[in-house]
Coordinates of N, CA, C and O in Angstrom, one line a residue:
X1 N 139.5 5.7 -67.1 CA 139.9 5.2 -68.3 C 140.4 3.8 -68.2 O 141.0 3.4 -67.2
X2 N 140.1 3.0 -69.2 CA 140.5 1.5 -69.1 C 141.6 1.2 -70.1 O 141.9 2.0 -70.9
X3 N 142.1 0.0 -70.0 CA 143.1 -0.4 -70.9 C 142.5 -1.0 -72.2 O 143.2 -1.4 -73.1
X4 N 141.2 -1.1 -72.3 CA 140.5 -1.6 -73.5 C 141.0 -1.0 -74.8 O 141.0 0.3 -74.8
X5 N 141.4 -1.8 -75.7 CA 141.8 -1.2 -77.0 C 141.7 -2.3 -78.1 O 141.5 -3.5 -77.8
X6 N 141.8 -1.9 -79.3 CA 141.7 -2.8 -80.5 C 142.9 -2.6 -81.3 O 143.3 -1.5 -81.7
X7 N 143.6 -3.8 -81.6 CA 144.8 -3.8 -82.4 C 144.6 -4.9 -83.5 O 143.8 -5.8 -83.3
X8 N 145.5 -4.8 -84.5 CA 145.5 -5.9 -85.5 C 146.8 -6.0 -86.1 O 147.7 -5.1 -85.9
X9 N 147.0 -7.0 -86.9 CA 148.2 -7.1 -87.8 C 147.8 -8.1 -88.9 O 146.9 -8.9 -88.7
X10 N 148.6 -8.0 -90.0 CA 148.3 -8.9 -91.1 C 149.6 -9.6 -91.5 O 150.7 -8.9 -91.7
X11 N 149.6 -10.9 -91.6 CA 150.7 -11.7 -92.0 C 150.4 -12.4 -93.4 O 149.3 -13.0 -93.5
X12 N 151.3 -12.2 -94.3 CA 151.2 -12.9 -95.6 C 151.8 -14.3 -95.5 O 153.0 -14.4 -95.5
X13 N 151.0 -15.3 -95.3 CA 151.5 -16.6 -95.0 C 152.1 -17.3 -96.2 O 152.9 -18.2 -96.1
X14 N 151.7 -16.8 -97.4 CA 152.2 -17.4 -98.7 C 153.7 -16.9 -98.9 O 154.5 -17.7 -99.4
X15 N 154.0 -15.8 -98.4 CA 155.4 -15.2 -98.6 C 156.2 -15.3 -97.3 O 157.4 -15.0 -97.3
X16 N 155.5 -15.6 -96.2 CA 156.2 -15.7 -94.9 C 156.7 -14.4 -94.3 O 157.8 -14.3 -93.8
X17 N 155.9 -13.3 -94.5 CA 156.3 -12.0 -94.0 C 155.1 -11.2 -93.7 O 154.0 -11.5 -94.1
X18 N 155.3 -10.0 -93.0 CA 154.2 -9.1 -92.8 C 153.6 -8.6 -94.1 O 154.4 -8.4 -95.0
X19 N 152.4 -8.3 -94.1 CA 151.7 -7.7 -95.2 C 151.7 -6.1 -95.0 O 150.9 -5.6 -94.4
X20 N 152.7 -5.5 -95.6 CA 152.8 -4.0 -95.5 C 152.0 -3.3 -96.6 O 151.9 -3.8 -97.7
X21 N 151.5 -2.2 -96.2 CA 150.8 -1.3 -97.1 C 149.3 -1.7 -97.4 O 148.7 -1.3 -98.4
X22 N 148.7 -2.4 -96.5 CA 147.3 -2.8 -96.7 C 146.4 -1.8 -95.9 O 146.6 -1.5 -94.8
X23 N 145.4 -1.4 -96.6 CA 144.3 -0.5 -96.0 C 143.4 -1.4 -95.1 O 143.0 -2.5 -95.5
X24 N 143.1 -0.8 -94.0 CA 142.1 -1.5 -93.0 C 141.1 -0.4 -92.6 O 141.5 0.7 -92.3
X25 N 139.8 -0.8 -92.6 CA 138.8 0.1 -92.1 C 138.1 -0.6 -90.9 O 138.0 -1.8 -90.9
X26 N 137.6 0.2 -90.0 CA 136.9 -0.3 -88.9 C 135.6 0.5 -88.7 O 135.5 1.7 -88.7
X27 N 134.5 -0.3 -88.6 CA 133.1 0.3 -88.4 C 132.5 -0.3 -87.2 O 132.8 -1.5 -86.9
X28 N 131.7 0.5 -86.5 CA 130.8 0.0 -85.5 C 129.5 -0.2 -86.1 O 129.0 0.7 -86.8
X29 N 128.8 -1.4 -85.8 CA 127.5 -1.7 -86.4 C 126.5 -1.5 -85.3 O 126.6 -2.1 -84.3
X30 N 125.5 -0.6 -85.6 CA 124.4 -0.3 -84.6 C 123.1 -0.5 -85.4 O 122.6 0.4 -86.0
X31 N 122.6 -1.8 -85.4 CA 121.4 -2.1 -86.1 C 121.7 -1.9 -87.6 O 122.7 -2.5 -88.1
X32 N 121.0 -1.1 -88.3 CA 121.2 -0.9 -89.8 C 122.3 0.2 -90.0 O 122.7 0.4 -91.1
X33 N 122.7 0.8 -88.9 CA 123.6 1.9 -89.0 C 125.1 1.4 -89.0 O 125.4 0.6 -88.1
X34 N 125.9 1.9 -89.8 CA 127.3 1.6 -89.9 C 128.1 2.9 -89.6 O 127.9 3.9 -90.4
X35 N 128.9 3.0 -88.6 CA 129.7 4.2 -88.2 C 131.1 3.9 -88.4 O 131.7 3.0 -87.8
X36 N 131.8 4.7 -89.3 CA 133.2 4.5 -89.6 C 134.0 5.1 -88.4 O 133.8 6.3 -88.0
X37 N 134.8 4.3 -87.7 CA 135.6 4.7 -86.6 C 137.1 4.9 -86.9 O 137.7 5.7 -86.2
X38 N 137.6 4.2 -87.9 CA 139.0 4.3 -88.1 C 139.3 3.8 -89.5 O 138.6 3.0 -90.1
X39 N 140.4 4.3 -90.1 CA 141.0 3.8 -91.3 C 142.5 3.9 -91.1 O 143.0 4.9 -90.6
X40 N 143.2 2.9 -91.5 CA 144.7 2.8 -91.2 C 145.3 2.0 -92.3 O 144.6 1.3 -93.1
X41 N 146.6 2.0 -92.4 CA 147.4 1.2 -93.3 C 148.4 0.5 -92.5 O 149.0 1.0 -91.5
X42 N 148.7 -0.8 -92.9 CA 149.7 -1.5 -92.2 C 151.1 -1.0 -92.6 O 151.4 -0.6 -93.7
X43 N 152.0 -1.1 -91.6 CA 153.4 -0.6 -91.7 C 154.2 -1.8 -92.2 O 153.7 -2.9 -92.5
X44 N 155.5 -1.6 -92.1 CA 156.5 -2.7 -92.6 C 156.4 -3.9 -91.8 O 156.8 -5.0 -92.2
X45 N 155.9 -3.8 -90.5 CA 155.7 -5.0 -89.6 C 154.3 -5.6 -89.8 O 154.0 -6.5 -89.0
X46 N 153.5 -5.1 -90.7 CA 152.2 -5.6 -90.9 C 151.2 -5.1 -89.9 O 150.1 -5.6 -89.8
X47 N 151.6 -4.2 -89.1 CA 150.7 -3.6 -88.0 C 150.3 -2.2 -88.3 O 151.0 -1.5 -89.1
X48 N 149.3 -1.7 -87.6 CA 149.0 -0.3 -87.7 C 149.9 0.5 -86.8 O 150.4 -0.1 -85.8
X49 N 150.2 1.7 -87.1 CA 151.2 2.5 -86.2 C 150.6 2.8 -84.8 O 151.3 3.0 -83.9
X50 N 149.3 2.8 -84.7 CA 148.6 3.0 -83.4 C 147.4 2.0 -83.3 O 147.0 1.5 -84.4
X51 N 146.9 1.8 -82.1 CA 145.7 1.0 -82.0 C 144.6 1.6 -82.9 O 144.5 2.8 -83.0
X52 N 143.8 0.7 -83.4 CA 142.6 1.2 -84.2 C 141.6 1.9 -83.2 O 141.0 2.8 -83.6
X53 N 141.5 1.4 -82.0 CA 140.8 2.1 -81.0 C 141.7 2.1 -79.8 O 142.1 1.1 -79.3
X54 N 142.0 3.3 -79.4 CA 143.0 3.6 -78.3 C 142.3 3.2 -76.9 O 141.1 3.2 -76.8
X55 N 143.1 3.0 -75.9 CA 142.6 2.8 -74.6 C 141.6 3.9 -74.2 O 141.8 5.1 -74.4
X56 N 140.5 3.4 -73.7 CA 139.4 4.4 -73.3 C 138.4 4.6 -74.3 O 137.4 5.3 -74.0
X57 N 138.6 4.2 -75.6 CA 137.6 4.5 -76.6 C 136.8 3.2 -77.1 O 135.9 3.3 -77.8
X58 N 137.2 2.1 -76.6 CA 136.5 0.8 -76.9 C 135.2 0.7 -76.1 O 135.2 0.9 -74.9
X59 N 134.1 0.4 -76.8 CA 132.8 0.2 -76.2 C 132.3 -1.2 -76.5 O 132.7 -1.7 -77.6
X60 N 131.4 -1.7 -75.7 CA 130.8 -3.0 -76.0 C 130.0 -2.8 -77.3 O 129.4 -1.7 -77.5
X61 N 129.9 -3.8 -78.1 CA 129.1 -3.8 -79.3 C 129.7 -4.6 -80.4 O 130.6 -5.3 -80.2
X62 N 129.0 -4.5 -81.6 CA 129.4 -5.2 -82.8 C 130.3 -4.3 -83.7 O 129.9 -3.2 -84.0
X63 N 131.4 -4.9 -84.1 CA 132.3 -4.2 -85.0 C 132.6 -5.0 -86.2 O 132.4 -6.2 -86.3
X64 N 133.1 -4.3 -87.3 CA 133.6 -5.0 -88.5 C 134.9 -4.3 -88.9 O 134.9 -3.1 -89.2
X65 N 135.9 -5.2 -89.0 CA 137.2 -4.8 -89.6 C 137.1 -5.2 -91.1 O 136.6 -6.3 -91.4
X66 N 137.5 -4.4 -92.0 CA 137.6 -4.8 -93.4 C 139.0 -4.6 -93.8 O 139.6 -3.5 -93.8
X67 N 139.6 -5.8 -94.2 CA 141.0 -5.8 -94.7 C 140.9 -5.7 -96.2 O 140.3 -6.6 -96.9
X68 N 141.4 -4.6 -96.8 CA 141.3 -4.4 -98.2 C 142.5 -5.1 -98.9 O 143.5 -4.5 -99.3
X69 N 142.3 -6.4 -99.0 CA 143.4 -7.3 -99.4 C 143.7 -7.3 -100.9 O 144.8 -7.6 -101.4
X70 N 142.7 -7.0 -101.7 CA 142.8 -7.1 -103.2 C 144.0 -6.3 -103.8 O 144.8 -6.9 -104.5
X71 N 144.1 -5.0 -103.5 CA 145.3 -4.3 -104.0 C 146.6 -4.8 -103.5 O 147.6 -4.9 -104.3
X72 N 146.7 -5.2 -102.2 CA 147.9 -5.8 -101.7 C 148.3 -7.1 -102.4 O 149.4 -7.3 -102.9
X73 N 147.3 -8.0 -102.6 CA 147.6 -9.2 -103.3 C 147.9 -9.0 -104.7 O 148.8 -9.7 -105.3
X74 N 147.3 -8.1 -105.4 CA 147.6 -7.8 -106.8 C 149.0 -7.3 -106.9 O 149.7 -7.8 -107.9
X75 N 149.4 -6.5 -106.0 CA 150.8 -5.9 -106.1 C 151.8 -7.0 -105.8 O 152.9 -7.1 -106.3
X76 N 151.5 -7.9 -104.8 CA 152.4 -8.9 -104.4 C 152.5 -10.1 -105.3 O 153.6 -10.6 -105.5
X77 N 151.4 -10.4 -105.9 CA 151.4 -11.6 -106.8 C 151.6 -11.3 -108.3 O 151.9 -12.2 -109.0
X78 N 151.4 -10.0 -108.7 CA 151.6 -9.7 -110.1 C 150.4 -10.0 -110.9 O 149.3 -10.2 -110.3
X79 N 150.5 -10.0 -112.2 CA 149.3 -10.2 -113.0 C 148.7 -11.5 -112.9 O 149.3 -12.5 -112.5
X80 N 147.4 -11.6 -113.1 CA 146.7 -12.8 -113.0 C 145.4 -12.5 -112.3 O 145.2 -11.5 -111.7
X81 N 144.5 -13.5 -112.4 CA 143.1 -13.3 -111.7 C 143.2 -13.3 -110.2 O 144.0 -14.0 -109.6
X82 N 142.5 -12.4 -109.6 CA 142.5 -12.3 -108.2 C 141.3 -13.1 -107.6 O 140.3 -13.3 -108.3
X83 N 141.5 -13.6 -106.4 CA 140.4 -14.3 -105.8 C 139.8 -13.5 -104.6 O 138.6 -13.3 -104.6
X84 N 140.7 -13.1 -103.7 CA 140.2 -12.3 -102.6 C 140.3 -10.8 -102.9 O 141.2 -10.3 -103.5
X85 N 139.3 -10.1 -102.4 CA 139.3 -8.6 -102.5 C 139.2 -8.0 -101.1 O 140.2 -7.8 -100.5
X86 N 138.0 -7.8 -100.6 CA 137.8 -7.3 -99.2 C 137.6 -8.5 -98.3 O 136.8 -9.4 -98.6
X87 N 138.2 -8.5 -97.1 CA 138.0 -9.5 -96.2 C 137.4 -8.9 -94.9 O 138.1 -8.2 -94.1
X88 N 136.1 -9.1 -94.7 CA 135.4 -8.5 -93.6 C 135.5 -9.5 -92.4 O 135.4 -10.7 -92.5
X89 N 135.8 -9.0 -91.2 CA 135.8 -9.7 -90.0 C 134.9 -9.0 -89.0 O 135.1 -7.9 -88.5
X90 N 133.7 -9.7 -88.7 CA 132.7 -9.1 -87.8 C 132.9 -9.8 -86.4 O 132.9 -11.0 -86.4
X91 N 133.0 -9.0 -85.4 CA 133.2 -9.5 -84.1 C 132.5 -8.7 -83.0 O 132.2 -7.5 -83.2
X92 N 132.3 -9.3 -81.9 CA 131.6 -8.7 -80.8 C 132.5 -8.4 -79.6 O 133.3 -9.2 -79.2
X93 N 132.5 -7.1 -79.1 CA 133.2 -6.7 -78.0 C 132.3 -6.8 -76.8 O 131.3 -6.1 -76.7
X94 N 132.6 -7.7 -75.9 CA 131.8 -7.9 -74.7 C 132.3 -7.2 -73.5 O 131.6 -6.7 -72.6
X95 N 133.7 -7.1 -73.4 CA 134.4 -6.5 -72.3 C 135.2 -5.3 -72.8 O 136.3 -5.5 -73.2
X96 N 134.7 -4.1 -72.7 CA 135.4 -2.9 -73.2 C 136.7 -2.6 -72.5 O 137.5 -1.7 -72.9
X97 N 136.9 -3.2 -71.3 CA 138.2 -3.0 -70.6 C 139.3 -3.9 -71.1 O 140.4 -3.8 -70.6
X98 N 139.0 -4.9 -72.0 CA 140.0 -5.8 -72.4 C 140.7 -5.4 -73.7 O 140.2 -4.5 -74.4
X99 N 141.8 -6.0 -74.0 CA 142.5 -5.8 -75.2 C 142.0 -6.8 -76.2 O 142.1 -8.0 -76.0
X100 N 141.5 -6.3 -77.3 CA 141.0 -7.1 -78.4 C 142.1 -7.0 -79.5 O 142.3 -5.9 -80.0
X101 N 142.7 -8.1 -79.9 CA 143.7 -8.1 -81.0 C 143.1 -9.1 -82.0 O 142.9 -10.3 -81.7
X102 N 142.9 -8.6 -83.2 CA 142.2 -9.4 -84.3 C 143.1 -9.4 -85.5 O 143.1 -8.5 -86.4
X103 N 144.0 -10.4 -85.6 CA 144.9 -10.5 -86.7 C 144.3 -11.2 -87.9 O 143.3 -11.9 -87.8
X104 N 145.0 -11.0 -89.0 CA 144.6 -11.7 -90.2 C 145.8 -12.5 -90.8 O 146.9 -11.9 -90.9
X105 N 145.6 -13.7 -91.0 CA 146.6 -14.6 -91.7 C 146.1 -14.7 -93.2 O 145.0 -15.3 -93.4
X106 N 146.9 -14.2 -94.1 CA 146.4 -14.1 -95.5 C 147.3 -14.8 -96.5 O 148.5 -14.8 -96.4
X107 N 146.6 -15.4 -97.5 CA 147.3 -16.0 -98.6 C 146.4 -15.6 -99.8 O 145.3 -15.2 -99.7
X108 N 146.9 -15.8 -101.1 CA 146.1 -15.3 -102.2 C 144.8 -16.0 -102.3 O 143.8 -15.5 -102.9
X109 N 144.6 -17.2 -101.8 CA 143.3 -18.0 -101.9 C 142.6 -18.3 -100.7 O 141.7 -19.1 -100.7
X110 N 143.1 -17.7 -99.5 CA 142.4 -18.0 -98.3 C 142.9 -17.2 -97.2 O 143.9 -16.5 -97.3
X111 N 142.2 -17.2 -96.0 CA 142.6 -16.4 -94.9 C 142.1 -17.1 -93.6 O 141.1 -17.9 -93.7
X112 N 142.6 -16.7 -92.5 CA 142.1 -17.1 -91.2 C 142.3 -15.9 -90.2 O 143.1 -15.1 -90.4
X113 N 141.5 -15.9 -89.2 CA 141.6 -14.9 -88.1 C 141.3 -15.5 -86.8 O 140.8 -16.7 -86.7
X114 N 141.6 -14.8 -85.8 CA 141.3 -15.3 -84.4 C 141.4 -14.2 -83.4 O 141.9 -13.1 -83.8
X115 N 141.0 -14.4 -82.2 CA 141.2 -13.3 -81.2 C 142.6 -13.6 -80.6 O 142.8 -14.6 -79.9
X116 N 143.5 -12.7 -80.8 CA 144.9 -12.9 -80.3 C 145.0 -12.2 -79.0 O 144.1 -11.8 -78.3
X117 N 146.3 -12.0 -78.6 CA 146.6 -11.3 -77.3 C 147.5 -10.2 -77.5 O 148.1 -10.0 -78.6

């Protein structure tokens, strides 16, 4: 078993706090095939309660995290037109023994992501 795992968190940069209550899905992409591996919700700290992929379950390949930001932003911002809905982040795992942390920095009109630690 290796330490390889996948984690994430979401920060609401417009409000300066974690984005609690956001749905996140994780798929592995295998050619035209999409395999759902996990679905989770962010907690009060903007993190999932457990890794999206626990140690020993991460494999090399192409993955896509989808942050379902629309409902979170609508609830946080109130009435008005929405700009962002789903935020897909597609990334490659080259070393399944490594820790991959893929956070999302979110505001109502933009986002950024990176490979964290």
